[in-house]
GROMACS .gro file of N, CA and C in nm:
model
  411
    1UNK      N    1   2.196   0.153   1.173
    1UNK     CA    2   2.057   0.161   1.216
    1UNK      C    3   1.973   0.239   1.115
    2UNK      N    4   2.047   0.318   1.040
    2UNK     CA    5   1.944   0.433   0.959
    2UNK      C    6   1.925   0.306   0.819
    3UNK      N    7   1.995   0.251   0.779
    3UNK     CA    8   1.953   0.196   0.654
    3UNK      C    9   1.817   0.063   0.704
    4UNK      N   10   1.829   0.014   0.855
    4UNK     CA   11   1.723  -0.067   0.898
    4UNK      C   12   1.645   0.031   0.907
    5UNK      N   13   1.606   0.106   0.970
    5UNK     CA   14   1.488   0.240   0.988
    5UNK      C   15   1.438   0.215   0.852
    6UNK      N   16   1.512   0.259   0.722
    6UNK     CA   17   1.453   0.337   0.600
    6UNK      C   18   1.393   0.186   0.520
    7UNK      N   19   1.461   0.086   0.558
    7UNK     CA   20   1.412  -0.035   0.497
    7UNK      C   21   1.277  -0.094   0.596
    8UNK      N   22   1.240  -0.055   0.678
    8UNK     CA   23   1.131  -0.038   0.766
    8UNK      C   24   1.015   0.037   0.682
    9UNK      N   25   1.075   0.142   0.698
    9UNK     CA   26   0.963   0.220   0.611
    9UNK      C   27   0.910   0.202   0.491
   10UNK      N   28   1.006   0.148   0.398
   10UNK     CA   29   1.003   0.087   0.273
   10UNK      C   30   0.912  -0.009   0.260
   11UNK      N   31   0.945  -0.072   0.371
   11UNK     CA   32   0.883  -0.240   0.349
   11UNK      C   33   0.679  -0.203   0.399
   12UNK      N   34   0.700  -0.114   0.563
   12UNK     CA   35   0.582  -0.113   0.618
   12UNK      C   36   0.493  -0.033   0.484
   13UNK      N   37   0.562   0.054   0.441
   13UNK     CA   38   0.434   0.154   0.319
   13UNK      C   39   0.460   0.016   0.209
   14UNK      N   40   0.508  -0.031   0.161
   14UNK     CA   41   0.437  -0.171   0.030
   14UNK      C   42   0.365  -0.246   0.118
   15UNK      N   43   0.343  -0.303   0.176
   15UNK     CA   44   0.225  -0.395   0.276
   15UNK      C   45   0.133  -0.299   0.271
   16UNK      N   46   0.132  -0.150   0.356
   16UNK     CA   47   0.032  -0.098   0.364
   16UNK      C   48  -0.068  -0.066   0.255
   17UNK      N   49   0.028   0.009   0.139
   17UNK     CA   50   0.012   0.021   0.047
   17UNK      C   51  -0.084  -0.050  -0.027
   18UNK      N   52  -0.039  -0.155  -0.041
   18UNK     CA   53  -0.100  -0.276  -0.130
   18UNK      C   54  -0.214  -0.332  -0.086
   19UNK      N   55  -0.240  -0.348   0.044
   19UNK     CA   56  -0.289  -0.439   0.138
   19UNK      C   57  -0.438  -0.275   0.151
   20UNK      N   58  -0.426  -0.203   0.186
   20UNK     CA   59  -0.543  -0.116   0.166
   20UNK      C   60  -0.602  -0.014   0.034
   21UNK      N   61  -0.515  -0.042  -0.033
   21UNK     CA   62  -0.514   0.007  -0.195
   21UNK      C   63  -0.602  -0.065  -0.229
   22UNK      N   64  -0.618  -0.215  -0.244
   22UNK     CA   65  -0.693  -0.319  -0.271
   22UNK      C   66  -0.800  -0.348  -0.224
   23UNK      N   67  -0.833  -0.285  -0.106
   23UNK     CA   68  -0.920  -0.232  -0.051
   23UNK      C   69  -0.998  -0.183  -0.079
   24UNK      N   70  -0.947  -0.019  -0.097
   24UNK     CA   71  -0.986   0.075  -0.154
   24UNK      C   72  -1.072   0.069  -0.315
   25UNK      N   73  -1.006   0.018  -0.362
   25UNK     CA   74  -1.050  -0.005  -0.529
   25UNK      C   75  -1.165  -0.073  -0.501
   26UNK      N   76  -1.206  -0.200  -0.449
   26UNK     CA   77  -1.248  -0.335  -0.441
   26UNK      C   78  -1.434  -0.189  -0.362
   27UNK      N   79  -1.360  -0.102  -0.263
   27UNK     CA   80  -1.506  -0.047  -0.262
   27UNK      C   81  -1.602   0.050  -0.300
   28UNK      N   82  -1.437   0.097  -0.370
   28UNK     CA   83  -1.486   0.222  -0.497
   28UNK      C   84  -1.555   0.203  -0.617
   29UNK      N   85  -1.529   0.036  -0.665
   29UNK     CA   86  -1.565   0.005  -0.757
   29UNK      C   87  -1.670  -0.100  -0.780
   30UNK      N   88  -1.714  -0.132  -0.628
   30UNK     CA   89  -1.855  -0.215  -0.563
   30UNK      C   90  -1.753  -0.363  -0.579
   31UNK      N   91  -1.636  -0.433  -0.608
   31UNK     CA   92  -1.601  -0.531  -0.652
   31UNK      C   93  -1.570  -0.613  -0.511
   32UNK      N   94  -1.706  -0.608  -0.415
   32UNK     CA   95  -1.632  -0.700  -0.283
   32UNK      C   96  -1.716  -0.828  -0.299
   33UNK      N   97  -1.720  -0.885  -0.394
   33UNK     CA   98  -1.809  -1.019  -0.414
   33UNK      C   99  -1.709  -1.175  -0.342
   34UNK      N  100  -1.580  -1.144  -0.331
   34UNK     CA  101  -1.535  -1.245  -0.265
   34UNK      C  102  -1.362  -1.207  -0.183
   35UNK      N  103  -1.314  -1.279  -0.157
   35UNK     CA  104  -1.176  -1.194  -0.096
   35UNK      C  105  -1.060  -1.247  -0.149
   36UNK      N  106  -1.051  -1.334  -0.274
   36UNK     CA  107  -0.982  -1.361  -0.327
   36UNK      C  108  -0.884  -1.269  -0.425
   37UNK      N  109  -0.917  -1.177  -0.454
   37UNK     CA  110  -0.823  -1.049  -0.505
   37UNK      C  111  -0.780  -0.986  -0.394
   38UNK      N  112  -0.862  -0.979  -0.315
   38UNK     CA  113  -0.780  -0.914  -0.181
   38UNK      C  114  -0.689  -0.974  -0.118
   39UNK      N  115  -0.698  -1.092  -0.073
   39UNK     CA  116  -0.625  -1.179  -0.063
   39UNK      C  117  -0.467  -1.203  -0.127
   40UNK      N  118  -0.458  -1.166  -0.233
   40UNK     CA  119  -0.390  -1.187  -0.356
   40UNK      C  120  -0.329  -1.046  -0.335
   41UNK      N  121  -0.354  -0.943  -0.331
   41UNK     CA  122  -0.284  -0.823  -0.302
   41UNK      C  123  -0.214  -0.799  -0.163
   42UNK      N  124  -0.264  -0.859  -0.072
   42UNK     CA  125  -0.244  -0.845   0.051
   42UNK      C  126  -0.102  -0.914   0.062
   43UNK      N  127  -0.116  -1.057  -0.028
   43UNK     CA  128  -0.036  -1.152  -0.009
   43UNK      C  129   0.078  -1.095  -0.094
   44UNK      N  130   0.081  -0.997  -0.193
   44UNK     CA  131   0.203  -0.952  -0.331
   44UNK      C  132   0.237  -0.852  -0.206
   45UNK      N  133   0.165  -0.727  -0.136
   45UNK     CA  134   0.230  -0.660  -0.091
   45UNK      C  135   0.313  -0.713   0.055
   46UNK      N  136   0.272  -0.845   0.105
   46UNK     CA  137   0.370  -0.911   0.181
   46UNK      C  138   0.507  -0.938   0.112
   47UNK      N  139   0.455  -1.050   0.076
   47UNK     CA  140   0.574  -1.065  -0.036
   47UNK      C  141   0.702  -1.020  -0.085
   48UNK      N  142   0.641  -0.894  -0.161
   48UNK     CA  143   0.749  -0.793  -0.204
   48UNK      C  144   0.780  -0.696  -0.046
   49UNK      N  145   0.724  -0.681   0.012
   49UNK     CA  146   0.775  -0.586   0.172
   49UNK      C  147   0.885  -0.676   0.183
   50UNK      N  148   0.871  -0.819   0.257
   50UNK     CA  149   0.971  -0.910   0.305
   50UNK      C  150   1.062  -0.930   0.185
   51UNK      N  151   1.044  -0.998   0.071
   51UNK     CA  152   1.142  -0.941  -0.027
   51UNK      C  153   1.302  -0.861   0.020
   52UNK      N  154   1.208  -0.712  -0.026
   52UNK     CA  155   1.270  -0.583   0.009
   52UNK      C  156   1.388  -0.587   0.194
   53UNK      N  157   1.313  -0.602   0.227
   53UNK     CA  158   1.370  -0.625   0.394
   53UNK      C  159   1.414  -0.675   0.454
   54UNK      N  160   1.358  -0.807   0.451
   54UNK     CA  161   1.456  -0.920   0.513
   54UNK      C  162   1.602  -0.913   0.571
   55UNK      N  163   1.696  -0.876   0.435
   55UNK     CA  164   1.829  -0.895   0.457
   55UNK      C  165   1.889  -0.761   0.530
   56UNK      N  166   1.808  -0.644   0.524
   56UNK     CA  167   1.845  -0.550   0.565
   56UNK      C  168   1.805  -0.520   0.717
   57UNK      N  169   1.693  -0.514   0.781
   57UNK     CA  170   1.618  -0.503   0.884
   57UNK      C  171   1.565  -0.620   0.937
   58UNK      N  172   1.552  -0.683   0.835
   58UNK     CA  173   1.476  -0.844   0.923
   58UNK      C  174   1.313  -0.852   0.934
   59UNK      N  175   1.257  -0.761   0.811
   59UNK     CA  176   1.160  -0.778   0.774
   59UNK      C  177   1.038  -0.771   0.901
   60UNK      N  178   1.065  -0.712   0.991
   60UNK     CA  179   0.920  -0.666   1.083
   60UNK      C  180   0.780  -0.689   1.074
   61UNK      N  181   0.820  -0.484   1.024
   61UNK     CA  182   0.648  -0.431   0.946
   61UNK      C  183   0.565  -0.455   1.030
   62UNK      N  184   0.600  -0.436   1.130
   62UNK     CA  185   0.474  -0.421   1.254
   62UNK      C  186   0.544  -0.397   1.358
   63UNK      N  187   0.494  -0.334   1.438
   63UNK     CA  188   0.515  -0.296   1.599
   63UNK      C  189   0.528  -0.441   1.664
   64UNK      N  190   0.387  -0.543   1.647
   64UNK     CA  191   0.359  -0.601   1.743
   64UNK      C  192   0.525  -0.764   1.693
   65UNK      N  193   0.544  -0.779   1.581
   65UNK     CA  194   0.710  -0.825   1.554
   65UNK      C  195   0.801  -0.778   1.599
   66UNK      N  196   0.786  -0.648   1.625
   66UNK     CA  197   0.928  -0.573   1.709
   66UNK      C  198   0.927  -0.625   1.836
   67UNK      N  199   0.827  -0.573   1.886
   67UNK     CA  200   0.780  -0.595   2.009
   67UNK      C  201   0.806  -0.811   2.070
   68UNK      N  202   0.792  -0.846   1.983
   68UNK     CA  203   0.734  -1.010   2.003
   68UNK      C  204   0.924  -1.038   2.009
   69UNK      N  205   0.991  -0.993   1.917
   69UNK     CA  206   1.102  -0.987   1.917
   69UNK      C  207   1.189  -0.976   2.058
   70UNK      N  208   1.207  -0.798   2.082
   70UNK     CA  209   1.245  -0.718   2.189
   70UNK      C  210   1.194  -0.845   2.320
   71UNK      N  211   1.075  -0.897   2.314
   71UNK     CA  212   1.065  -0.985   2.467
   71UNK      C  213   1.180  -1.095   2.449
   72UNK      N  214   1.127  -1.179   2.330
   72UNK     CA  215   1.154  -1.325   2.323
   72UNK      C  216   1.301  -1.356   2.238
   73UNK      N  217   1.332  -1.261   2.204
   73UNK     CA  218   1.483  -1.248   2.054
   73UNK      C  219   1.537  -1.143   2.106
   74UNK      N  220   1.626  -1.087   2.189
   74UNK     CA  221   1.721  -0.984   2.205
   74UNK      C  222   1.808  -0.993   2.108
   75UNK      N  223   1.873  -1.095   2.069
   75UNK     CA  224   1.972  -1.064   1.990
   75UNK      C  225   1.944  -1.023   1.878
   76UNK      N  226   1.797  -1.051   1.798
   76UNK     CA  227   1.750  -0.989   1.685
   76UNK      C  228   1.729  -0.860   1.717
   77UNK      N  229   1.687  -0.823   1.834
   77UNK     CA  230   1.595  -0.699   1.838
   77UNK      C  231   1.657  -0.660   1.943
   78UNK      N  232   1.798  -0.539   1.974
   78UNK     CA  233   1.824  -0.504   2.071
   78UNK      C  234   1.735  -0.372   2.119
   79UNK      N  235   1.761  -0.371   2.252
   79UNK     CA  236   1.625  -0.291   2.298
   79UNK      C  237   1.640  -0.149   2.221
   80UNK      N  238   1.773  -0.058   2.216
   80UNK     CA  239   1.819   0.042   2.131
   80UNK      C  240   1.726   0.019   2.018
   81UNK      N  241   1.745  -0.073   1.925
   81UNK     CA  242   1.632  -0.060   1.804
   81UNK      C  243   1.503  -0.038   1.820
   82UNK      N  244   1.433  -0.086   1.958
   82UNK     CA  245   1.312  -0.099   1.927
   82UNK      C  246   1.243   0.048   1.835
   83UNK      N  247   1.244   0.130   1.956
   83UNK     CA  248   1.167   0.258   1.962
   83UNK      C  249   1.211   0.347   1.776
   84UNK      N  250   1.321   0.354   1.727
   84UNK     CA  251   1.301   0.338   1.609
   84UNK      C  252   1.267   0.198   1.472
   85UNK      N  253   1.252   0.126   1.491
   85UNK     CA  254   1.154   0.062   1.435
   85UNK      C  255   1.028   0.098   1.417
   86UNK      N  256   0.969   0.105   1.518
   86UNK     CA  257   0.814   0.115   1.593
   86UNK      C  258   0.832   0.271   1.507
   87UNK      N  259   0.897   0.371   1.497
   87UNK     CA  260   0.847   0.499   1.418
   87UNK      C  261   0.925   0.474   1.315
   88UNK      N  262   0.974   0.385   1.263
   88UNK     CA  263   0.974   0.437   1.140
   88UNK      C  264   0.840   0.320   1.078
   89UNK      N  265   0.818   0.217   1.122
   89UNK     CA  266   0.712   0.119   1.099
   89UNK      C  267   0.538   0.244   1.063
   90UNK      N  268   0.580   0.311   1.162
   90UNK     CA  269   0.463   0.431   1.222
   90UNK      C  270   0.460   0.530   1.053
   91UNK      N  271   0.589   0.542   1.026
   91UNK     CA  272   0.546   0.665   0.957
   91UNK      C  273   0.522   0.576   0.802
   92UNK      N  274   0.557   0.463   0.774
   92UNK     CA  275   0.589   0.371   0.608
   92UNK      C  276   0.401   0.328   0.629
   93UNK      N  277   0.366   0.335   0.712
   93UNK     CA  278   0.238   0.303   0.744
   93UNK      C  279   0.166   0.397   0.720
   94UNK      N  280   0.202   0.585   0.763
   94UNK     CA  281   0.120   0.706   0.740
   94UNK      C  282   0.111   0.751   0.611
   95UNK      N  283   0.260   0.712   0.536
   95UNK     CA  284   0.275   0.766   0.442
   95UNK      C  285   0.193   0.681   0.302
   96UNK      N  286   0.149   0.545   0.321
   96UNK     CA  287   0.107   0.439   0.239
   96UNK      C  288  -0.032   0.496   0.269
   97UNK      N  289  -0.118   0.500   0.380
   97UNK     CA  290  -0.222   0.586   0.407
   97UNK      C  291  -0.217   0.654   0.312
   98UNK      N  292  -0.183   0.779   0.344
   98UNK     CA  293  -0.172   0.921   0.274
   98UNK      C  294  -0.166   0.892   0.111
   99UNK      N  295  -0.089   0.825   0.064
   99UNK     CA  296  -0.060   0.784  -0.085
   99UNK      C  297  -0.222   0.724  -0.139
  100UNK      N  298  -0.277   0.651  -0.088
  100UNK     CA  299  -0.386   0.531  -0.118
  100UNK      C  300  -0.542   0.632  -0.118
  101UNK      N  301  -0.512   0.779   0.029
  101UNK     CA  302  -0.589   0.858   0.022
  101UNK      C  303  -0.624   0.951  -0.115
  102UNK      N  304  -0.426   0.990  -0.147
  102UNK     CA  305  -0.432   1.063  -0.232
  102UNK      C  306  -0.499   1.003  -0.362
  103UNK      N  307  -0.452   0.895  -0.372
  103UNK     CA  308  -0.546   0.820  -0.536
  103UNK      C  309  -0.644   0.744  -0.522
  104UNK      N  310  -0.731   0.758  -0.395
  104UNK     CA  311  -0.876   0.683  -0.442
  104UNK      C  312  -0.956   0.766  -0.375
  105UNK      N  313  -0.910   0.871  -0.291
  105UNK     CA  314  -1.023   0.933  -0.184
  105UNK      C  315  -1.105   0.997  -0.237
  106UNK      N  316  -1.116   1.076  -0.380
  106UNK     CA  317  -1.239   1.099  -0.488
  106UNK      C  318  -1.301   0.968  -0.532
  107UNK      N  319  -1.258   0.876  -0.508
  107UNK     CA  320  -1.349   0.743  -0.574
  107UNK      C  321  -1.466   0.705  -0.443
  108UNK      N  322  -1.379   0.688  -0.340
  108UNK     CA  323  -1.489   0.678  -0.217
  108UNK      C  324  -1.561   0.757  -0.183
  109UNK      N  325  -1.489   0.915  -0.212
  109UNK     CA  326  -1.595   1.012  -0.160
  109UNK      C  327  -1.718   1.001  -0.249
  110UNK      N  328  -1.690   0.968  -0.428
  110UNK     CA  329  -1.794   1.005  -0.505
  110UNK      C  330  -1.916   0.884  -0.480
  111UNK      N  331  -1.870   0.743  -0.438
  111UNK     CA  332  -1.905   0.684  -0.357
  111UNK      C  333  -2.029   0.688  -0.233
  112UNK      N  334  -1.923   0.805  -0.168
  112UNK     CA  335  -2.042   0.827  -0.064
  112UNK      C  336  -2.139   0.889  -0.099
  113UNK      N  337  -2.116   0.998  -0.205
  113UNK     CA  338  -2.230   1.072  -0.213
  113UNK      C  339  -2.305   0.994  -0.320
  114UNK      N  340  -2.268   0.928  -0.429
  114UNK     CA  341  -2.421   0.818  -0.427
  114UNK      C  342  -2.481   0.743  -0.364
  115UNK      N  343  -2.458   0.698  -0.243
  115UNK     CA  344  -2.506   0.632  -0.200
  115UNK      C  345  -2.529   0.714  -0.019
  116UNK      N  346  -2.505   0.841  -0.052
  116UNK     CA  347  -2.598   0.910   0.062
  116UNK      C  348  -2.517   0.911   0.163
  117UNK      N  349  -2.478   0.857   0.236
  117UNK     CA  350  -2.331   0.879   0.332
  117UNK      C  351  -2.311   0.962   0.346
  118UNK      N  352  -2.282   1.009   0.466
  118UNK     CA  353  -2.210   1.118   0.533
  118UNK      C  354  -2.096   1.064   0.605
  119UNK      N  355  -1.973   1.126   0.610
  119UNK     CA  356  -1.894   1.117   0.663
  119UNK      C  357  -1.895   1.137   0.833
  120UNK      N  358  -1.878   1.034   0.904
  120UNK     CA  359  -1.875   0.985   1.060
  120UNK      C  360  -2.003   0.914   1.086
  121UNK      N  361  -2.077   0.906   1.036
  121UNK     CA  362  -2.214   0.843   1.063
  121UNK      C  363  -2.170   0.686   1.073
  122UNK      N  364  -2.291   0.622   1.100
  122UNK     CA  365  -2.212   0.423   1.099
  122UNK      C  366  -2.228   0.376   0.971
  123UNK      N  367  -2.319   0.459   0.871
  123UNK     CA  368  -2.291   0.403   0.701
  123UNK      C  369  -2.185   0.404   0.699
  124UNK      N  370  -2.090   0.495   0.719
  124UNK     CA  371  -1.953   0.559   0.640
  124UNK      C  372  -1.876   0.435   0.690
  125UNK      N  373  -1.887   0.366   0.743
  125UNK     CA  374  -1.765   0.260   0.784
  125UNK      C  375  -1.749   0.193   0.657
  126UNK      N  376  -1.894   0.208   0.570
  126UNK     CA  377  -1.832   0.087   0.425
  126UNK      C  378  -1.696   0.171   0.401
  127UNK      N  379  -1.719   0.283   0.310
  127UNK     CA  380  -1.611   0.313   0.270
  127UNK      C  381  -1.482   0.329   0.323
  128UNK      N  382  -1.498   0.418   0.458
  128UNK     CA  383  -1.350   0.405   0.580
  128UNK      C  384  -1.285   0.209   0.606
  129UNK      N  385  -1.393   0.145   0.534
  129UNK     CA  386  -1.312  -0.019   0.597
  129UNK      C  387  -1.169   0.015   0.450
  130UNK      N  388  -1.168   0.098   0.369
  130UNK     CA  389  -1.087   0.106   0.245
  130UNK      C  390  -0.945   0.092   0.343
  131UNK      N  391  -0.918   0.184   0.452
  131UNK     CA  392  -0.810   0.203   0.533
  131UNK      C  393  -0.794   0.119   0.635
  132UNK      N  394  -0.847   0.008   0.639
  132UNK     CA  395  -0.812  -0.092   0.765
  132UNK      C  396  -0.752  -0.228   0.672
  133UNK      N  397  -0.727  -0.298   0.754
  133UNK     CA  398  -0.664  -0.424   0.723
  133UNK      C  399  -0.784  -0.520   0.725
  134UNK      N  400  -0.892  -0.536   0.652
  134UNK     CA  401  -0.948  -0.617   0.646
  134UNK      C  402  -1.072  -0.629   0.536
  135UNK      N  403  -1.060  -0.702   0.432
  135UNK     CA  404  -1.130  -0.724   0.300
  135UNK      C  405  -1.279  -0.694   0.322
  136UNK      N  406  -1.344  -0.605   0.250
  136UNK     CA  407  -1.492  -0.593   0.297
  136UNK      C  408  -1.589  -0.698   0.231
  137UNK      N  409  -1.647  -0.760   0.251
  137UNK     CA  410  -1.706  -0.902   0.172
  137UNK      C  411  -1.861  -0.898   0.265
   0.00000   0.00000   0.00000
């Protein structure tokens, strides 16, 4: 179970990673003119996650696969696995955060402050979309 856990984590932080990194850049650097690079990153950090995982864990990378599993696939997903999956999915996800924060969060912040933003206001969502799953266009 520990080498599925750690290949969980592995796999969920490259998706995350990649998939809001690309993000990130794309609004640090004003480059959201279409979603085709995003797209394209989103799709490498799939890619290489499942890659990586597959043979070991069975390639998840999400709660709501564990979960879809655990109902409909017991034999893939015995109920014992779930609840570690789901944290280690939790933390390959915090830690890809945290990484993507650490190397662009001076690009967005410098960001905000040209363009006047304050942090929690409803401007600030341009830059906070850097951390969601979805291309800003």
């Amino acid at each position: 179970l520990l080498h599925k856990c750690v290949a969980e984590v592995v796999g969920t932080f490259f998706l995350v990673f990649f998939g809001t990194g690309i993000n990130s850049v794309a609004i640090a650097t004003g480059a959201t003119r279409g979603i085709w690079q995003g797209a394209v990153c989103w799709g490498y950090g799939a890619a290489l996650s499942v890659y990586l995982t597959a043979g070991v864990s069975g390639a998840h990378l999400n709660p709501a696969v564990s979960f879809s599993l655990l109902l409909f696939r017991r034999d893939e997903m015995p109920p014992k696995y779930f609840f570690p999956y789901v944290i280690s999915q939790f933390f390959g996800a915090l830690f890809a955060g945290i990484m993507v924060y650490a190397n662009f969060g001076s690009s967005l912040e410098a960001k905000e402050d040209a363009l006047g933003i304050e942090r929690g206001d409803s401007e600030s969502v341009e830059t906070a979309a850097g951390f969601g799953e979805y291309y800003p266009d």
